[in-house]
Coordinates of C-alpha atoms (C1' of nucleotides) in Angstrom, one line a residue:
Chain A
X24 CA 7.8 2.2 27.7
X25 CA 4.7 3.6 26.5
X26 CA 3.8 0.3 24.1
X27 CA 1.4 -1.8 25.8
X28 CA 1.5 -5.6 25.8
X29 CA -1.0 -5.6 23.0
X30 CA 1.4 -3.5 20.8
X31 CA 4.4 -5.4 21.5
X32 CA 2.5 -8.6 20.6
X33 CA 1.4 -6.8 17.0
X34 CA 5.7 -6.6 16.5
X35 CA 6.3 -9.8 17.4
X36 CA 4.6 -11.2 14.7
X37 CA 5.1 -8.8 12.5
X38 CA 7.4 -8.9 9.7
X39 CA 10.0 -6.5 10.9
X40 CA 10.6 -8.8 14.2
X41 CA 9.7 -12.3 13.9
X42 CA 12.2 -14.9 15.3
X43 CA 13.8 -12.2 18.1
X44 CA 13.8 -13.1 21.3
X45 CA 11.8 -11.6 24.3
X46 CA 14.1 -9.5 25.3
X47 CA 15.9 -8.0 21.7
X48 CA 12.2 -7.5 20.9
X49 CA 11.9 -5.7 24.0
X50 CA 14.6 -3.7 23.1
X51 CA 12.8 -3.0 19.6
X52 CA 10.0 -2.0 21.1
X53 CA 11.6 0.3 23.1
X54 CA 13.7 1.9 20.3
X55 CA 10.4 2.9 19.1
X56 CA 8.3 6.3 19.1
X57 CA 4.4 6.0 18.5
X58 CA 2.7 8.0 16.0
X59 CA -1.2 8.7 15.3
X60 CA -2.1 10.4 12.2
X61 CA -5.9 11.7 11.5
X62 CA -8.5 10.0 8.4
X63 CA -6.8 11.2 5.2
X64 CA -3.8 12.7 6.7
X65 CA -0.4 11.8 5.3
X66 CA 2.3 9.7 7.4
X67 CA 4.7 11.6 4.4
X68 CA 4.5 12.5 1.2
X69 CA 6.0 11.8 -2.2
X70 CA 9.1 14.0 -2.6
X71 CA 9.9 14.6 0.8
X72 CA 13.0 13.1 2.8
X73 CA 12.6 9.8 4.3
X74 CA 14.7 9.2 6.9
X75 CA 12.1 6.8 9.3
X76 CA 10.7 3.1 9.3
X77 CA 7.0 2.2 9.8
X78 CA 5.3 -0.7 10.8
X79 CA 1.2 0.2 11.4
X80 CA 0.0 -1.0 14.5
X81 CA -4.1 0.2 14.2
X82 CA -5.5 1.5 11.1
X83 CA -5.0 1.4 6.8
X84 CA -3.3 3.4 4.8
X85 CA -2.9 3.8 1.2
X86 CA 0.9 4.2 -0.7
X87 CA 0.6 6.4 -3.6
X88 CA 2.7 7.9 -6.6
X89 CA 1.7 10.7 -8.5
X90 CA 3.2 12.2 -11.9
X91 CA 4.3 14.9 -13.0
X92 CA 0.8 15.3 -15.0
X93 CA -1.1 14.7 -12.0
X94 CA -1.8 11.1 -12.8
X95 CA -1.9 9.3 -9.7
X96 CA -0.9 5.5 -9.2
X97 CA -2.0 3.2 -6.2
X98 CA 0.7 1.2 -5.2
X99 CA -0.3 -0.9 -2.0
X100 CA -3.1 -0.8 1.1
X101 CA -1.0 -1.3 4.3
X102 CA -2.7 -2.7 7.1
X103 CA -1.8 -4.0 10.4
X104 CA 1.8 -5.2 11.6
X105 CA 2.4 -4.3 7.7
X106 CA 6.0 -2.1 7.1
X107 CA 5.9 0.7 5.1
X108 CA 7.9 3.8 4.1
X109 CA 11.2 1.7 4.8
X110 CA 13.0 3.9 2.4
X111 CA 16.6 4.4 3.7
X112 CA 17.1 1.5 3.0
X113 CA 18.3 3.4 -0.4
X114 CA 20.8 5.8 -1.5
X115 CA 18.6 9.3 -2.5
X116 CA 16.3 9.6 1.2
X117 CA 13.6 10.6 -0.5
X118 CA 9.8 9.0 -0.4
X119 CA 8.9 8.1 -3.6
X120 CA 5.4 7.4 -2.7
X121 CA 2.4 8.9 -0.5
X122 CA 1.4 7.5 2.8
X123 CA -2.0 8.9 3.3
X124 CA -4.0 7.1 6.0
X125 CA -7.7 6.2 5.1
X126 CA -8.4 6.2 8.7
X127 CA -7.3 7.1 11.7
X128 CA -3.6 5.2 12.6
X129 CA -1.2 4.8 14.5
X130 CA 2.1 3.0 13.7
X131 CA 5.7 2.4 15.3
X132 CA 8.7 4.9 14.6
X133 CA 11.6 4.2 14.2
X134 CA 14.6 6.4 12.8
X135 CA 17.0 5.8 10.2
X136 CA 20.1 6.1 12.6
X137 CA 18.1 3.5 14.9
X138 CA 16.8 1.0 12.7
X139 CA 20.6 0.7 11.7
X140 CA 21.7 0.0 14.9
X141 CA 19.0 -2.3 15.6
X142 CA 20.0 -3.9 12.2
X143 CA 23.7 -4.3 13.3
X144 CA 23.3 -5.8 16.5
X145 CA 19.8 -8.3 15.9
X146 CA 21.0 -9.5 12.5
X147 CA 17.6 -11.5 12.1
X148 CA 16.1 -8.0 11.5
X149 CA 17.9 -7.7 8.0
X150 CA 16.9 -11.2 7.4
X151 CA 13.4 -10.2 8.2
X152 CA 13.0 -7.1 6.1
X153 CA 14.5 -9.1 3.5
X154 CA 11.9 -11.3 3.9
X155 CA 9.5 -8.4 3.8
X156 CA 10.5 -7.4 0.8
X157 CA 10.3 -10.4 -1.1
X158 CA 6.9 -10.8 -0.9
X159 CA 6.1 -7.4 -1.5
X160 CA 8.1 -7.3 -4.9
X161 CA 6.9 -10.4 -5.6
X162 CA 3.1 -8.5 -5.6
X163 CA 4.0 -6.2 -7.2
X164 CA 5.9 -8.4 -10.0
X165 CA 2.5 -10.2 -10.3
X166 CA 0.3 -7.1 -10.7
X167 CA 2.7 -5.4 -13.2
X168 CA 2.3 -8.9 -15.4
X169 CA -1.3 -8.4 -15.0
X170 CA -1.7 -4.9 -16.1
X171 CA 0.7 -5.4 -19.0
X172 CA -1.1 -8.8 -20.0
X173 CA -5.0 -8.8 -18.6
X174 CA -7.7 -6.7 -19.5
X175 CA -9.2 -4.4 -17.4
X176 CA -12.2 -6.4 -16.0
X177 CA -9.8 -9.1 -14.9
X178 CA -7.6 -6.8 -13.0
X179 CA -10.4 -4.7 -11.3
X180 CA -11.5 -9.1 -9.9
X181 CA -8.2 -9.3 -9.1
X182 CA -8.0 -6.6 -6.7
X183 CA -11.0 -6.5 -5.2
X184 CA -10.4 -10.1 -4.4
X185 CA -7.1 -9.0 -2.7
X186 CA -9.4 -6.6 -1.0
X187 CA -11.5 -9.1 0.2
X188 CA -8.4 -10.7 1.6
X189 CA -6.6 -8.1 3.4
X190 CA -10.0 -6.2 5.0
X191 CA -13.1 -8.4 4.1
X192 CA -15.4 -8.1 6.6
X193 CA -18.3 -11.1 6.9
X194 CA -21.5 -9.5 6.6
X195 CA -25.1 -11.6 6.0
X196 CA -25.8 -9.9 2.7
X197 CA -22.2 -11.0 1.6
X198 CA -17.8 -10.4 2.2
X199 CA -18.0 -6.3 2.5
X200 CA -14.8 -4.4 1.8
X201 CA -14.2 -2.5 5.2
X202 CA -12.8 0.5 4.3
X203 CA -13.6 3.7 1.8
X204 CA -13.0 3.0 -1.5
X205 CA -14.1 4.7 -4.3
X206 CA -14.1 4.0 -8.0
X207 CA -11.3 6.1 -8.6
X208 CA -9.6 4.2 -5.9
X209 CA -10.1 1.4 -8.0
X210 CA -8.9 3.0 -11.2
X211 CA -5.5 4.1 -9.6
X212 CA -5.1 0.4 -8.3
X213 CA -5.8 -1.4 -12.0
X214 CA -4.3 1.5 -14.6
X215 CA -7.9 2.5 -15.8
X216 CA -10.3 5.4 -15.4
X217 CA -13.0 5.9 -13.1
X218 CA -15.7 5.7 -15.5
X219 CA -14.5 2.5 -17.0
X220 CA -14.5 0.7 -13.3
X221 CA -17.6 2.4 -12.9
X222 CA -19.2 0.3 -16.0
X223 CA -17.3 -2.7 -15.0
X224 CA -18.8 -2.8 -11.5
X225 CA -22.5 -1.6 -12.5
X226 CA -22.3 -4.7 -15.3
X227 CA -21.2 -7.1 -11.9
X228 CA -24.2 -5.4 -9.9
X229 CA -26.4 -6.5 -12.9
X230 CA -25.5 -9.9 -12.4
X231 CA -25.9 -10.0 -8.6
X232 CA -21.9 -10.8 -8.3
X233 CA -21.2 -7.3 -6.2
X234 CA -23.4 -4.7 -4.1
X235 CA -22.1 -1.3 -4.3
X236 CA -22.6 2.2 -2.6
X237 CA -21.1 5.2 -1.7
X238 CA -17.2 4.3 -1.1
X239 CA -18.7 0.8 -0.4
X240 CA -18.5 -2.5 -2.1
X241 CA -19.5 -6.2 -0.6
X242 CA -18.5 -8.9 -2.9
X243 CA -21.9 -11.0 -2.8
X244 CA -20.3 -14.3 -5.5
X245 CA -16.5 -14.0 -4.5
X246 CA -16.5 -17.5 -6.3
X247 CA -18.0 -15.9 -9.6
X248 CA -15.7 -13.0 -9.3
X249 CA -12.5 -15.4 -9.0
X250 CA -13.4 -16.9 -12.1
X251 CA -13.3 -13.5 -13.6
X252 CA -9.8 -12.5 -12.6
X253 CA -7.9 -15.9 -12.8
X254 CA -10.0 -18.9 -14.9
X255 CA -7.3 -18.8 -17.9
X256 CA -10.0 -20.7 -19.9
X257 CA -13.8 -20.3 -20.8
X258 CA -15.0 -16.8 -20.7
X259 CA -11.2 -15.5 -21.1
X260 CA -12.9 -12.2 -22.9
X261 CA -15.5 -10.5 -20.5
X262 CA -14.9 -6.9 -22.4
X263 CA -16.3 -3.9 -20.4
X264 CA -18.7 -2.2 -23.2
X265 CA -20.3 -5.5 -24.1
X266 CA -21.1 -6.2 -20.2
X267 CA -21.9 -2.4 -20.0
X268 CA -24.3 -2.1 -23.1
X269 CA -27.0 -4.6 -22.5
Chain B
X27 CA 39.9 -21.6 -4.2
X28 CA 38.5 -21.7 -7.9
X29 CA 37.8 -17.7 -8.0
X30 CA 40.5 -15.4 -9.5
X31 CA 41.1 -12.4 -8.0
X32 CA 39.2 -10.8 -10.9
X33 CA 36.0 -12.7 -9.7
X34 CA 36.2 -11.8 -6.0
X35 CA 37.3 -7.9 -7.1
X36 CA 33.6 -8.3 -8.7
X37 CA 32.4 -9.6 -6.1
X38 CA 33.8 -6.7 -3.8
X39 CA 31.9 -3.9 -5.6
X40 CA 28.3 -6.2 -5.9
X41 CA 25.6 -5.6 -3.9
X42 CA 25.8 -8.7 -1.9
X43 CA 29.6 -8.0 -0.4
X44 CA 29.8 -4.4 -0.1
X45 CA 31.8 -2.9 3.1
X46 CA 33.1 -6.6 3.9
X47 CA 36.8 -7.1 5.1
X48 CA 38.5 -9.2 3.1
X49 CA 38.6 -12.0 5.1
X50 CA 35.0 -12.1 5.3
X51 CA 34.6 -11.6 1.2
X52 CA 37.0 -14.5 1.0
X53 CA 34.4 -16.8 3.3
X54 CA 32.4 -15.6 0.9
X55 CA 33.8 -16.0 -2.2
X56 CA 35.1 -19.8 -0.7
X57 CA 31.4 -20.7 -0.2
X58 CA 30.4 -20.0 -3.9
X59 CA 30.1 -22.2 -6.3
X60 CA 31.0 -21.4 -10.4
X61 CA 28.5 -21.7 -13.0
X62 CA 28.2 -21.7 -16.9
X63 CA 25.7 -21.4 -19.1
X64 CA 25.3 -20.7 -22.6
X65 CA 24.0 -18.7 -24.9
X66 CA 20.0 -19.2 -25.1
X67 CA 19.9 -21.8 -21.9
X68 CA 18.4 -21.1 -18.3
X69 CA 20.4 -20.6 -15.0
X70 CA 16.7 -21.6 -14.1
X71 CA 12.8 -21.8 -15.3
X72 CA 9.6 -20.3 -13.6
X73 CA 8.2 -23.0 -11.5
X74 CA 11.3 -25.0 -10.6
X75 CA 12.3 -25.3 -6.9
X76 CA 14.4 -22.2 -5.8
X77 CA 17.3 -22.9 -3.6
X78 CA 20.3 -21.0 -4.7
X79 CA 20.9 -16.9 -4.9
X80 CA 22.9 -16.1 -8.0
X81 CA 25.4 -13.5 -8.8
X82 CA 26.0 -12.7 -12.2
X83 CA 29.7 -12.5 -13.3
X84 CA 30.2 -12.3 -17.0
X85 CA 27.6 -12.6 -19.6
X86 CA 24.5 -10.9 -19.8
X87 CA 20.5 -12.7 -18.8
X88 CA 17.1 -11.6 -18.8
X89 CA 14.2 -12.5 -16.4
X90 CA 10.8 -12.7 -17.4
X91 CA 8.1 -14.4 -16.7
X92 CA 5.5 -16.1 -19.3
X93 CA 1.3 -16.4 -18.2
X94 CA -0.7 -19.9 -18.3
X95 CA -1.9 -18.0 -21.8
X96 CA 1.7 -17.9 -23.0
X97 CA 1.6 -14.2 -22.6
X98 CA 5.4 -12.9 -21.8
X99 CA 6.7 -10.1 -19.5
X100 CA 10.5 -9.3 -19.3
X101 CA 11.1 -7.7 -16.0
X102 CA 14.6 -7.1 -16.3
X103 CA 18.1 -8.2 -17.5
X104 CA 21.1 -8.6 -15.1
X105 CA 24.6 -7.6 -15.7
X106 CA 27.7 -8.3 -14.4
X107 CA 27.9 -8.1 -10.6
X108 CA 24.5 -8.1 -10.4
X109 CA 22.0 -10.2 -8.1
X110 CA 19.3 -12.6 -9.7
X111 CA 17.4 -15.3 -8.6
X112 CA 17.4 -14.7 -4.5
X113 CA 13.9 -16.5 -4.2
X114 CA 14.9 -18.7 -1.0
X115 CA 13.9 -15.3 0.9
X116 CA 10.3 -16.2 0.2
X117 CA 8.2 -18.5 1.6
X118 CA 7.4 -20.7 -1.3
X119 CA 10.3 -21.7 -2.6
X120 CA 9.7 -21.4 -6.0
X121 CA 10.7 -19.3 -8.9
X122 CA 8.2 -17.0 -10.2
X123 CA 10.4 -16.3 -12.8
X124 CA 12.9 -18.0 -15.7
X125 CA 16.5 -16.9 -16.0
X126 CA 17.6 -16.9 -19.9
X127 CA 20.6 -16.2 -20.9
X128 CA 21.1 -13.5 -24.2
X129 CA 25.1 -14.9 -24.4
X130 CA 27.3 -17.1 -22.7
X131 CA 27.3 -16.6 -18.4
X132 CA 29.4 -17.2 -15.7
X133 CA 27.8 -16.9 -12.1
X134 CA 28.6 -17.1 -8.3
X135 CA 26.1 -19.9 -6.8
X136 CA 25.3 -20.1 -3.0
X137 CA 23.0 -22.4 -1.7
X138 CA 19.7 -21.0 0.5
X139 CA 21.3 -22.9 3.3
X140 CA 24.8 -21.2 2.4
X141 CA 23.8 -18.1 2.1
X142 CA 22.0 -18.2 5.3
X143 CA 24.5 -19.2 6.8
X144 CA 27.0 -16.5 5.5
X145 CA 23.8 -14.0 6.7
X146 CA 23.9 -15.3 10.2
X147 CA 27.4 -14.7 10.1
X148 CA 28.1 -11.3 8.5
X149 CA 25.1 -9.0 8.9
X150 CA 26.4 -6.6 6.2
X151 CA 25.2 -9.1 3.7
X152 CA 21.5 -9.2 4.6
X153 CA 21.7 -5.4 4.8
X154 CA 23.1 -5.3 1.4
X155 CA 21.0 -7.5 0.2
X156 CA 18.3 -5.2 1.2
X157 CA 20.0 -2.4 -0.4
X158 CA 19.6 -3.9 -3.4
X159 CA 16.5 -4.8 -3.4
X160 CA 15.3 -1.6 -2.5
X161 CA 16.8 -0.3 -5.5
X162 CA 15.5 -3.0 -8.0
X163 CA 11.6 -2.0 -6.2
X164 CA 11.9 1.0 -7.4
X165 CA 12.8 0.4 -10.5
X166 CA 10.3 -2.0 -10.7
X167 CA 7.5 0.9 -9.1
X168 CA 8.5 3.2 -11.8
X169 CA 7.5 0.6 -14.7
X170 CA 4.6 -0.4 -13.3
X171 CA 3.7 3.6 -13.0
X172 CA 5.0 4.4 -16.7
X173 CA 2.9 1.1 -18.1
X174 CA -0.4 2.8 -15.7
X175 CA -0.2 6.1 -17.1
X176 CA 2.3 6.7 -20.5
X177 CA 1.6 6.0 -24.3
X178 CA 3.6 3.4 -25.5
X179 CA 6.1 5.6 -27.4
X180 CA 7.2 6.8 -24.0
X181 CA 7.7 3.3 -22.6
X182 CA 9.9 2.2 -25.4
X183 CA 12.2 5.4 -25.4
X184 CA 12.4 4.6 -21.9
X185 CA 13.1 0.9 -22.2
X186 CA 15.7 2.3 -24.8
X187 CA 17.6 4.7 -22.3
X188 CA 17.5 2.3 -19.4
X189 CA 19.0 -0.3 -21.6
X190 CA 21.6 2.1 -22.9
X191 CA 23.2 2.8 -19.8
X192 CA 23.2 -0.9 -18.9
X193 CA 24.3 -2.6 -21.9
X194 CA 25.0 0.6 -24.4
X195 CA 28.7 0.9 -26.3
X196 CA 29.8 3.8 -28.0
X197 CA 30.7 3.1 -31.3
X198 CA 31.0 5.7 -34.4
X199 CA 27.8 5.9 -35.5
X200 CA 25.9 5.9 -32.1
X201 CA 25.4 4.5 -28.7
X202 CA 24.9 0.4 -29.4
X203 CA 23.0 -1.5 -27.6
X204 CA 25.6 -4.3 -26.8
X205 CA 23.1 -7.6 -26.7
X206 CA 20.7 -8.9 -28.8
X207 CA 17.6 -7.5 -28.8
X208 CA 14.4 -8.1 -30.9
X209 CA 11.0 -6.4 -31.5
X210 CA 9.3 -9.4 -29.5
X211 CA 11.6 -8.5 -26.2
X212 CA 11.1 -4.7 -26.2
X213 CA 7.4 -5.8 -26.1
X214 CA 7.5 -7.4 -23.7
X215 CA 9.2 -5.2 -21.5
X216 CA 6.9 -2.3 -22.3
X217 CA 3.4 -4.2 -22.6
X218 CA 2.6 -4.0 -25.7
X219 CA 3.0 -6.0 -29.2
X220 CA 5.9 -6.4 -31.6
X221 CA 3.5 -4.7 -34.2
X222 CA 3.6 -1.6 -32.4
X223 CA 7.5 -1.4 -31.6
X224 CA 8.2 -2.1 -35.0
X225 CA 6.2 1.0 -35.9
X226 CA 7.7 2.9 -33.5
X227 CA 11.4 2.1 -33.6
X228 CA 10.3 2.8 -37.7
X229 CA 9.1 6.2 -36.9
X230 CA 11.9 7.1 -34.9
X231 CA 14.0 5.7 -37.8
X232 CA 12.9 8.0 -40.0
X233 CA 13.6 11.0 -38.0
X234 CA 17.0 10.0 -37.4
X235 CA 16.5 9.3 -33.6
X236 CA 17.5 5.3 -34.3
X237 CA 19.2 3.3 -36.1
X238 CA 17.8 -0.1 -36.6
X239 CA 18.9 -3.9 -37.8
X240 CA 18.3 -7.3 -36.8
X241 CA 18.2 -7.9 -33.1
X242 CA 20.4 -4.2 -33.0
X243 CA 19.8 -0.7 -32.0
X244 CA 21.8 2.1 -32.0
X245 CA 20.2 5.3 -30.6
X246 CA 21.5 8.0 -33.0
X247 CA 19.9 11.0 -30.8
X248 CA 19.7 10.2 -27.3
X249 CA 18.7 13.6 -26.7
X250 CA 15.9 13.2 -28.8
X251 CA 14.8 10.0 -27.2
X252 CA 14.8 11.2 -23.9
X253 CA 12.9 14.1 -24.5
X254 CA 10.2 11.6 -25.9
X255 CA 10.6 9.6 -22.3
X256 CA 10.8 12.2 -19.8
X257 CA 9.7 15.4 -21.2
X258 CA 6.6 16.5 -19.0
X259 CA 5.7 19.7 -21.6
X260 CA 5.2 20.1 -24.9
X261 CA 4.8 17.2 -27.3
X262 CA 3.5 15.0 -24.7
X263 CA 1.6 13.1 -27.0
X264 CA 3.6 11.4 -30.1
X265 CA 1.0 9.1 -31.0
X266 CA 1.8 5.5 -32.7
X267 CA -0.2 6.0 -35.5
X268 CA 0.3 9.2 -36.5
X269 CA 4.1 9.0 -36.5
X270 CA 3.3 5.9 -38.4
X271 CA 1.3 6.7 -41.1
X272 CA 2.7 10.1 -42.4
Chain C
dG28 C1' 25.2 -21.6 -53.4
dT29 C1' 20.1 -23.5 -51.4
dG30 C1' 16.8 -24.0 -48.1
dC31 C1' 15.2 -23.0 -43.5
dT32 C1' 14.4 -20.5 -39.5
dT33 C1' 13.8 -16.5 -37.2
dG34 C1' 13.1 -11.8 -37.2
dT35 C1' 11.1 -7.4 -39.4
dT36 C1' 7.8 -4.6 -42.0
dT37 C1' 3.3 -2.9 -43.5
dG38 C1' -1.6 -2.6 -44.9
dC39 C1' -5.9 -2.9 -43.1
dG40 C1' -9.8 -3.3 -40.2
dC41 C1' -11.5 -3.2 -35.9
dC42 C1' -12.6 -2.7 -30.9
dA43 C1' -11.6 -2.0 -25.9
dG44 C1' -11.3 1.4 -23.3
dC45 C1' -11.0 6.5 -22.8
dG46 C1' -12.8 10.8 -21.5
dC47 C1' -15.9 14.8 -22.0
dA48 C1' -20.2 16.4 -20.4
dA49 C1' -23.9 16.5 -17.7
dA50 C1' -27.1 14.6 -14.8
dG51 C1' -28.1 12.1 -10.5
dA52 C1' -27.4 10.8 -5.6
dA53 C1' -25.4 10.4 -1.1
dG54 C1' -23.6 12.5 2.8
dC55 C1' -22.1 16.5 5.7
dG56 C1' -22.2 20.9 8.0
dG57 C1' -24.7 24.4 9.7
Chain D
dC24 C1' -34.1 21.5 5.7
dC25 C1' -30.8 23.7 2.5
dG26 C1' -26.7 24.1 0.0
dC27 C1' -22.3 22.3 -1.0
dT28 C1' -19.1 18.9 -2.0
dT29 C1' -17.9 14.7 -3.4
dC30 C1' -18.9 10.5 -5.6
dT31 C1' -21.4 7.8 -9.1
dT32 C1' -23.7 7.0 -13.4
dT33 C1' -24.5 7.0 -18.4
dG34 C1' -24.7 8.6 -23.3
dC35 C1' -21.9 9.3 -27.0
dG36 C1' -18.1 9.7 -30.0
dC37 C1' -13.6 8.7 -30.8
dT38 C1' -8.8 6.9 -31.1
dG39 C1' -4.6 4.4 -29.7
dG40 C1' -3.1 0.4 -30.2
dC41 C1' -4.0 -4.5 -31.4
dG42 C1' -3.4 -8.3 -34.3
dC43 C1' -4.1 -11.0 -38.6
dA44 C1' -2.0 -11.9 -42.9
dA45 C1' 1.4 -11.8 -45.9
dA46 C1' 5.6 -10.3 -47.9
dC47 C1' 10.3 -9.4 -47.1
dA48 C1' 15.1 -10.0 -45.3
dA49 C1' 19.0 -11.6 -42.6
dG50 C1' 21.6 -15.1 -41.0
dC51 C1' 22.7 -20.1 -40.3
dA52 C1' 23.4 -25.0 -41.5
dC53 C1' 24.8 -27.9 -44.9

DNA sequence: GTGCTTGTTTGCGCCAGCGCAAAGAAGCGG
DNA sequence: CCGCTTCTTTGCGCTGGCGCAAACAAGCAC
């Protein structure tokens, strides 16, 4: 009862409920508990139980893993109408990633118990987390043959660009990526250091293809920068020391 | 009518018909399709049209996927009862990997339009199916994680283990591992070169942690190895070169 | 057997990227 | 405005791992 109109029209297209009909996704809706968390608060964190569905209605959040020897790796930016944290879906209930917000948000609950119900009687919700899914692992398939095949100058393109995609914002000095994001961001997103994105990115600045500040970066030649992560000829080797050191 | 009661017992235990009632499992099972392949061939090859979801019955395959710079990356091989190639759950229907087989295969077949079907019909299977591949994104997190932040000799003892309890058979001497398996493909399942997993695998030779022969290896001190994969403390560096060249 | 293919081994040189250390610089709270 | 925190930048030295080249070895076809 408490979702607006506006809410209930973020599910509906939505990966969780696409193809239900007004009133199971009524029913959805209603099933659902809202939830706001604060700038860099965690929706939950690595290690604890998981026993709840997410879809983010307002807001961006980051997914994280950490090790053991406090090496931290950045899995996926969630953003609007994006599921996240659907981890019952496996046998040990417990998050194996961070969710920490990187703004304020606010995202549909649901419970394991409910989302199971919901699964039984609306079949097409299965078929639509499956759907979910697939693309996701498909991502991240593509980023683990990157990191494992690419060098680091290529990856960092690459996921600005995805960036760029998922929460570019048009500015007039160029596409600005609208949300915090520092270096070490970066670095836990590509399998590198700080201070090597930091050389990567100054070396771009140099040659007018990014701006960056504080948290900030607006992609000013998103064309140039494409050829950087995916032109499989020419320049193939762009290597960061040599764009660093002159 | 083709399947044995062997087959469909499989099938039973699989990911894709878990919790059915027989009759259902038999719709199932009546709607598949047999296939054969040998040794060396594809069930299919990145790019081609993707229309069918797979499960493996006998015989042993490994997916991977290969770059436009004829880089290779082996994301994972599939066993019996296990679930490959279930690409008509994405939009573009095409398969970002190939399916090779390491020895002779027998698999279920459904078509997309089959298997929707069957998912329409029995929600249990789109639930399963998201089951599994829950399980298979972790997995797949937990590379992409290792290959962000271990050495190599980590990855391979790793790649060992994992492999071990999939495909390992205890014989005298050790625990083989029962397929085929070169240099070149633990390489590319770790991200790195067949240089370097020679010189490991030599290493490890040496201290008696391995035994090694063409296409073979037996893990003499599984103990050992794991320590080298999981163990947090101590000697949490074991270079490449130094084990190498001493 | 002989030759051929495919996989393994090793020396050697090299370089992409790491990571410490230390100095800026931007923002925030009071 | 001041001090503190967090983020960024850069010099510098170093090393893990790459990758060529070339020899060796195991199996397979005939």
């Amino acid at each position: 009862m408490i979702e607006t109109s506006h809410a209930i029209a973020l599910l509906r297209v939505t990966g969780l409920a696409r193809n239900l009909k007004p009133n199971e996704l009524a029913a959805v809706a209603d099933a659902a508990q809202l939830r706001e968390v604060d700038t860099g608060a965690f929706f939950f964190e690595q290690g604890s139980a998981a026993d709840e569905v997410f879809v983010l209605n307002r807001g961006r959040l980051k997914l994280s893993e950490t090790t053991p020897q406090r090496h931290r790796v950045l899995l996926q930016f969630v953003g609007p109408g994006e599921l996240f944290g659907a981890t019952p879906f496996a046998e040990d209930q417990v998050h194996p990633v961070s969710a920490q917000t990187v703004r304020w948000c606010q995202a549909f609950v649901w419970s394991g118990k409910t989302m199971h119900e919901l699964m039984i009687s609306f079949p097409q919700i299965p078929i639509n987390l499956l759907y979910a899914q697939s693309r996701r692992m498909r991502e991240l398939q593509h980023c683990y043959r990157e990191l494992a095949t690419e060098p680091v100058g290529r990856r960092v393109a690459h996921a600005l660009m995805r960036l760029a995609t998922e929460a570019g914002w048009k500015t007039e000095a160029g596409l600005l990526i609208d949300m915090p994001l520092s270096h070490q961001d970066l670095a836990e997103m590509t399998g590198t250091t700080l201070y090597t994105v930091c050389r990567v990115l100054r070396a771009w600045k140099r040659h007018g293809l990014v701006d960056i500040g504080r948290q900030r970066v607006t992609i000013l030649h998103a064309q140039g920068l494409s050829a950087i992560a995916d032109d499989p000829g020419s320049r193939t080797e762009w290597p960061v020391c040599d764009a660093a050191r002159n």
